[in-house]
PDB file of C-alpha atoms in Angstrom:
ATOM      1  CA  ILE F 207     -79.118  63.867 -59.314  1.00 48.00           C
ATOM      2  CA  GLY F 208     -80.018  60.285 -59.902  1.00 50.00           C
ATOM      3  CA  ALA F 209     -76.479  59.166 -58.942  1.00 51.00           C
ATOM      4  CA  PHE F 210     -76.687  60.877 -55.731  1.00 51.00           C
ATOM      5  CA  LEU F 211     -79.861  59.147 -54.995  1.00 50.00           C
ATOM      6  CA  GLN F 212     -78.508  55.828 -55.523  1.00 54.00           C
ATOM      7  CA  ILE F 213     -75.607  56.291 -53.227  1.00 54.00           C
ATOM      8  CA  ARG F 214     -77.954  57.687 -50.651  1.00 53.00           C
ATOM      9  CA  GLU F 215     -80.000  54.695 -50.848  1.00 54.00           C
ATOM     10  CA  HIS F 216     -76.907  52.539 -50.232  1.00 53.00           C
ATOM     11  CA  ARG F 217     -75.900  54.612 -47.251  1.00 53.00           C
ATOM     12  CA  GLN F 218     -79.289  54.263 -45.765  1.00 52.00           C
ATOM     13  CA  SER F 219     -79.222  50.375 -46.301  1.00 52.00           C
ATOM     14  CA  ARG F 220     -75.871  50.088 -44.483  1.00 53.00           C
ATOM     15  CA  LYS F 221     -77.547  51.446 -41.412  1.00 58.00           C
ATOM     16  CA  GLU F 222     -79.831  48.435 -41.371  1.00 66.00           C
ATOM     17  CA  ALA F 223     -78.544  45.196 -39.917  1.00 68.00           C
ATOM     18  CA  PRO F 224     -77.241  42.590 -42.296  1.00 68.00           C
ATOM     19  CA  PRO F 225     -79.237  39.441 -42.832  1.00 72.00           C
ATOM     20  CA  PRO F 226     -78.329  36.319 -40.898  1.00 73.00           C
ATOM     21  CA  PRO F 227     -75.660  33.992 -42.393  1.00 69.00           C
ATOM     22  CA  PRO F 228     -76.956  30.940 -43.955  1.00 70.00           C
ATOM     23  CA  ALA F 229     -77.058  27.730 -41.836  1.00 71.00           C
ATOM     24  CA  THR F 230     -74.324  25.425 -43.227  1.00 71.00           C
ATOM     25  CA  PHE F 231     -72.550  23.916 -40.438  1.00 68.00           C
ATOM     26  CA  GLY F 232     -73.298  23.295 -36.957  1.00 66.00           C
ATOM     27  CA  PRO F 233     -71.232  24.583 -34.066  1.00 65.00           C
ATOM     28  CA  TYR F 234     -67.425  23.637 -33.812  1.00 63.00           C
ATOM     29  CA  GLN F 235     -66.996  20.256 -32.449  1.00 64.00           C
ATOM     30  CA  ARG F 236     -63.753  18.283 -32.088  1.00 63.00           C
ATOM     31  CA  LYS F 237     -63.589  15.027 -33.771  1.00 60.00           C
ATOM     32  CA  SER F 238     -61.224  12.923 -31.930  1.00 57.00           C
ATOM     33  CA  GLU F 239     -60.869   9.904 -33.969  1.00 58.00           C
ATOM     34  CA  GLU F 240     -60.419  11.580 -37.412  1.00 58.00           C
ATOM     35  CA  GLY F 241     -58.199  14.214 -36.087  1.00 56.00           C
ATOM     36  CA  ASN F 242     -55.831  11.646 -34.260  1.00 68.00           C
ATOM     37  CA  GLY F 243     -55.468   9.717 -37.620  1.00 73.00           C
ATOM     38  CA  VAL F 244     -54.180  12.835 -39.436  1.00 78.00           C
ATOM     39  CA  VAL F 245     -51.970  13.839 -36.434  1.00 81.00           C
ATOM     40  CA  ALA F 246     -50.648  10.233 -36.131  1.00 83.00           C
ATOM     41  CA  MET F 247     -49.816  10.305 -40.002  1.00 86.00           C
ATOM     42  CA  ILE F 248     -47.960  13.530 -39.497  1.00 89.00           C
ATOM     43  CA  ASP F 249     -46.156  12.267 -36.462  1.00 90.00           C
ATOM     44  CA  LEU F 250     -45.246   9.072 -38.436  1.00 92.00           C
ATOM     45  CA  LEU F 251     -43.858  11.215 -41.279  1.00 93.00           C
ATOM     46  CA  VAL F 252     -41.907  13.212 -38.867  1.00 95.00           C
ATOM     47  CA  LYS F 253     -40.536   9.919 -37.346  1.00 95.00           C
ATOM     48  CA  ASP F 254     -39.698   8.587 -40.873  1.00 95.00           C
ATOM     49  CA  LEU F 255     -38.019  11.941 -41.766  1.00 95.00           C
ATOM     50  CA  ASP F 256     -35.890  11.883 -38.549  1.00 95.00           C
ATOM     51  CA  LYS F 257     -34.956   8.233 -39.294  1.00 95.00           C
ATOM     52  CA  GLU F 258     -33.834   8.970 -42.912  1.00 95.00           C
ATOM     53  CA  MET F 259     -31.838  11.986 -41.662  1.00 96.00           C
ATOM     54  CA  GLN F 260     -30.073   9.856 -39.232  1.00 96.00           C
ATOM     55  CA  GLU F 261     -29.351   7.173 -41.920  1.00 95.00           C
ATOM     56  CA  ALA F 262     -28.260   9.902 -44.172  1.00 95.00           C
ATOM     57  CA  GLU F 263     -25.762  11.167 -41.493  1.00 95.00           C
ATOM     58  CA  VAL F 264     -24.441   7.737 -40.756  1.00 95.00           C
ATOM     59  CA  SER F 265     -24.055   7.114 -44.409  1.00 95.00           C
ATOM     60  CA  GLU F 266     -22.361  10.385 -45.071  1.00 95.00           C
ATOM     61  CA  LYS F 267     -19.889   9.684 -42.112  1.00 95.00           C
ATOM     62  CA  SER F 268     -19.166   6.160 -43.526  1.00 95.00           C
ATOM     63  CA  ALA F 269     -18.692   7.648 -46.970  1.00 96.00           C
ATOM     64  CA  GLN F 270     -16.419  10.363 -45.632  1.00 95.00           C
ATOM     65  CA  SER F 271     -14.320   7.968 -43.756  1.00 95.00           C
ATOM     66  CA  ASN F 272     -14.159   5.641 -46.793  1.00 96.00           C
ATOM     67  CA  TYR F 273     -13.143   8.528 -48.875  1.00 96.00           C
ATOM     68  CA  GLU F 274     -10.471   9.644 -46.366  1.00 96.00           C
ATOM     69  CA  LYS F 275      -9.074   6.168 -46.280  1.00 96.00           C
ATOM     70  CA  MET F 276      -9.091   5.934 -50.120  1.00 96.00           C
ATOM     71  CA  MET F 277      -7.188   9.233 -50.234  1.00 96.00           C
ATOM     72  CA  GLU F 278      -4.754   7.917 -47.780  1.00 96.00           C
ATOM     73  CA  ASP F 279      -4.327   4.783 -49.705  1.00 96.00           C
ATOM     74  CA  ALA F 280      -3.904   6.724 -52.945  1.00 96.00           C
ATOM     75  CA  ALA F 281      -1.190   8.959 -51.349  1.00 95.00           C
ATOM     76  CA  ALA F 282       0.590   5.812 -50.198  1.00 95.00           C
ATOM     77  CA  LYS F 283       0.395   4.312 -53.597  1.00 96.00           C
ATOM     78  CA  ARG F 284       1.633   7.491 -55.194  1.00 95.00           C
ATOM     79  CA  ALA F 285       4.660   7.625 -52.861  1.00 95.00           C
ATOM     80  CA  SER F 286       5.376   3.834 -53.375  1.00 95.00           C
ATOM     81  CA  ASP F 287       5.020   4.264 -57.149  1.00 95.00           C
ATOM     82  CA  SER F 288       7.294   7.388 -57.160  1.00 95.00           C
ATOM     83  CA  LYS F 289       9.864   5.405 -55.220  1.00 95.00           C
ATOM     84  CA  LEU F 290       9.501   2.431 -57.486  1.00 95.00           C
ATOM     85  CA  MET F 291       9.885   4.818 -60.505  1.00 96.00           C
ATOM     86  CA  THR F 292      13.119   6.197 -58.980  1.00 95.00           C
ATOM     87  CA  GLU F 293      14.498   2.786 -58.408  1.00 95.00           C
ATOM     88  CA  LYS F 294      13.529   1.699 -61.997  1.00 96.00           C
ATOM     89  CA  ALA F 295      15.188   4.770 -63.442  1.00 96.00           C
ATOM     90  CA  SER F 296      18.307   4.133 -61.332  1.00 95.00           C
ATOM     91  CA  ALA F 297      18.369   0.488 -62.558  1.00 95.00           C
ATOM     92  CA  LYS F 298      17.867   1.688 -66.041  1.00 96.00           C
ATOM     93  CA  ALA F 299      20.752   4.103 -65.812  1.00 95.00           C
ATOM     94  CA  SER F 300      23.190   1.436 -64.407  1.00 95.00           C
ATOM     95  CA  THR F 301      22.072  -1.133 -66.975  1.00 96.00           C
ATOM     96  CA  GLU F 302      22.742   1.466 -69.799  1.00 95.00           C
ATOM     97  CA  GLU F 303      26.124   2.116 -68.290  1.00 95.00           C
ATOM     98  CA  GLU F 304      26.901  -1.559 -68.257  1.00 95.00           C
ATOM     99  CA  LEU F 305      25.634  -1.780 -71.860  1.00 95.00           C
ATOM    100  CA  GLU F 306      27.965   0.960 -72.914  1.00 94.00           C
ATOM    101  CA  SER F 307      30.922  -0.710 -71.261  1.00 93.00           C
ATOM    102  CA  GLU F 308      30.151  -4.081 -72.718  1.00 94.00           C
ATOM    103  CA  LYS F 309      29.891  -2.512 -76.079  1.00 93.00           C
ATOM    104  CA  GLU F 310      33.284  -0.984 -75.682  1.00 92.00           C
ATOM    105  CA  LYS F 311      34.603  -4.465 -74.532  1.00 92.00           C
ATOM    106  CA  MET F 312      33.005  -5.946 -77.506  1.00 93.00           C
ATOM    107  CA  ALA F 313      34.662  -3.443 -79.846  1.00 92.00           C
ATOM    108  CA  GLY F 314      37.993  -4.225 -78.370  1.00 91.00           C
ATOM    109  CA  THR F 315      37.357  -8.082 -78.455  1.00 93.00           C
ATOM    110  CA  ALA F 316      36.282  -7.582 -82.124  1.00 93.00           C
ATOM    111  CA  LYS F 317      39.564  -5.843 -82.921  1.00 92.00           C
ATOM    112  CA  GLU F 318      41.577  -8.591 -81.150  1.00 93.00           C
ATOM    113  CA  HIS F 319      39.457 -11.270 -82.950  1.00 94.00           C
ATOM    114  CA  MET F 320      40.205  -9.648 -86.337  1.00 94.00           C
ATOM    115  CA  ALA F 321      43.944  -9.572 -85.499  1.00 93.00           C
ATOM    116  CA  THR F 322      43.759 -13.168 -84.524  1.00 94.00           C
ATOM    117  CA  VAL F 323      41.960 -14.142 -87.714  1.00 94.00           C
ATOM    118  CA  GLU F 324      44.427 -12.174 -89.781  1.00 94.00           C
ATOM    119  CA  PHE F 325      47.337 -14.000 -87.918  1.00 95.00           C
ATOM    120  CA  ILE F 326      45.683 -17.439 -88.475  1.00 94.00           C
ATOM    121  CA  SER F 327      45.189 -16.587 -92.142  1.00 93.00           C
ATOM    122  CA  ALA F 328      48.968 -15.717 -92.491  1.00 92.00           C
ATOM    123  CA  LEU F 329      49.850 -18.844 -90.724  1.00 93.00           C
ATOM    124  CA  HIS F 330      47.649 -20.904 -93.007  1.00 92.00           C
ATOM    125  CA  ASN F 331      49.088 -19.322 -96.122  1.00 91.00           C
ATOM    126  CA  GLU F 332      52.426 -20.011 -94.674  1.00 91.00           C
ATOM    127  CA  CYS F 333      51.633 -23.642 -93.904  1.00 89.00           C
ATOM    128  CA  ASP F 334      50.178 -24.020 -97.493  1.00 90.00           C
ATOM    129  CA  TRP F 335      53.411 -22.772 -98.861  1.00 88.00           C
ATOM    130  CA  LEU F 336      55.397 -25.238 -96.679  1.00 87.00           C
ATOM    131  CA  LEU F 337      53.122 -28.208 -97.739  1.00 87.00           C
ATOM    132  CA  GLN F 338      53.277 -27.226-101.359  1.00 89.00           C
ATOM    133  CA  TYR F 339      57.137 -27.067-101.481  1.00 88.00           C
ATOM    134  CA  HIS F 340      57.871 -29.611 -98.714  1.00 88.00           C
ATOM    135  CA  GLY F 341      58.937 -32.398-101.203  1.00 89.00           C
ATOM    136  CA  ALA F 342      61.267 -30.047-103.099  1.00 89.00           C
ATOM    137  CA  ARG F 343      62.634 -28.641 -99.788  1.00 89.00           C
ATOM    138  CA  LYS F 344      63.348 -32.189 -98.502  1.00 90.00           C
ATOM    139  CA  GLU F 345      64.977 -33.133-101.672  1.00 92.00           C
ATOM    140  CA  ALA F 346      67.165 -30.021-101.499  1.00 92.00           C
ATOM    141  CA  ARG F 347      68.170 -30.658 -97.932  1.00 92.00           C
ATOM    142  CA  SER F 348      69.120 -34.173 -98.672  1.00 93.00           C
ATOM    143  CA  SER F 349      71.262 -32.968-101.469  1.00 93.00           C
ATOM    144  CA  GLU F 350      72.843 -30.454 -99.223  1.00 93.00           C
ATOM    145  CA  ILE F 351      73.653 -33.113 -96.597  1.00 94.00           C
ATOM    146  CA  GLU F 352      75.065 -35.385 -99.181  1.00 92.00           C
ATOM    147  CA  SER F 353      77.171 -32.552-100.414  1.00 91.00           C
ATOM    148  CA  LEU F 354      78.416 -31.736 -97.003  1.00 92.00           C
ATOM    149  CA  VAL F 355      79.200 -35.382 -96.425  1.00 90.00           C
ATOM    150  CA  ASN F 356      81.265 -35.331 -99.819  1.00 86.00           C
ATOM    151  CA  ALA F 357      82.963 -32.028 -98.713  1.00 86.00           C
ATOM    152  CA  LYS F 358      83.843 -33.442 -95.416  1.00 87.00           C
ATOM    153  CA  ALA F 359      85.236 -36.562 -97.213  1.00 84.00           C
ATOM    154  CA  VAL F 360      87.159 -34.296 -99.620  1.00 83.00           C
ATOM    155  CA  LEU F 361      88.530 -32.437 -96.682  1.00 85.00           C
ATOM    156  CA  SER F 362      89.398 -35.823 -95.162  1.00 83.00           C
ATOM    157  CA  GLY F 363      91.376 -36.799 -98.172  1.00 79.00           C
ATOM    158  CA  ALA F 364      88.967 -38.783-100.461  1.00 65.00           C
ATOM    159  CA  ASP F 365      88.769 -37.828-104.223  1.00 62.00           C
ATOM    160  CA  TYR F 366      85.263 -37.817-105.772  1.00 56.00           C
ATOM    161  CA  ALA F 367      85.911 -35.493-108.689  1.00 57.00           C
ATOM    162  CA  LEU F 368      84.683 -37.667-111.431  1.00 52.00           C
ATOM    163  CA  VAL F 369      81.994 -39.762-109.492  1.00 55.00           C
ATOM    164  CA  GLN F 370      78.390 -38.711-109.500  1.00 54.00           C
ATOM    165  CA  THR F 371      75.674 -40.359-107.777  1.00 55.00           C
ATOM    166  CA  ALA F 372      71.951 -40.667-108.690  1.00 51.00           C
ATOM    167  CA  ALA F 373      71.040 -38.510-105.648  1.00 51.00           C
ATOM    168  CA  GLY F 374      73.450 -35.741-106.748  1.00 55.00           C
ATOM    169  CA  LEU F 375      71.798 -35.631-110.129  1.00 54.00           C
ATOM    170  CA  ARG F 376      68.502 -35.414-108.689  1.00 56.00           C
ATOM    171  CA  GLY F 377      69.576 -32.397-106.412  1.00 56.00           C
ATOM    172  CA  THR F 378      71.063 -30.677-109.512  1.00 58.00           C
ATOM    173  CA  MET F 379      67.905 -31.050-111.410  1.00 53.00           C
ATOM    174  CA  ALA F 380      65.748 -29.725-108.599  1.00 52.00           C
ATOM    175  CA  ARG F 381      68.039 -26.652-108.252  1.00 58.00           C
ATOM    176  CA  ARG F 382      67.586 -25.907-111.998  1.00 53.00           C
ATOM    177  CA  LEU F 383      63.902 -26.094-111.858  1.00 53.00           C
ATOM    178  CA  GLN F 384      63.675 -23.511-109.008  1.00 55.00           C
TER     179      GLN F 384
END
């Protein structure tokens, strides 16, 4: 019962008018100078933002054009590098081909050189033999010439049966030594 009484008291008090609000501020007045400062500041911020956005757009367009130019340059460089690489590969192949042909020529020339060296060696040995026995061969030839002269004289009618010359003795001794 006590709870109903309290609610009822509240209901009755609601029918009464509320007390007036406390006096804090006066009626609304427009403050022109202070309000204009804030609005001007906001307008300045808006202008700065617009200016920065325009700068960003110009900067972005410039960067985009620079990027596109760089990409074109890179594509051109790749194409020229590819062409250069193809040319160098071709030059390398032709150089290797020339190298192989020169190696074959060198092998043939080396064989020819070896044959020439062997021929020179054989000639050298032959010349050494001729130089070594030159004196003996010269003496043998002079002895043969003398014998032929004697034979011609005998055929002509001369008689040399018992006559021996010093040159004949030398020829006889040289033949015995060989």
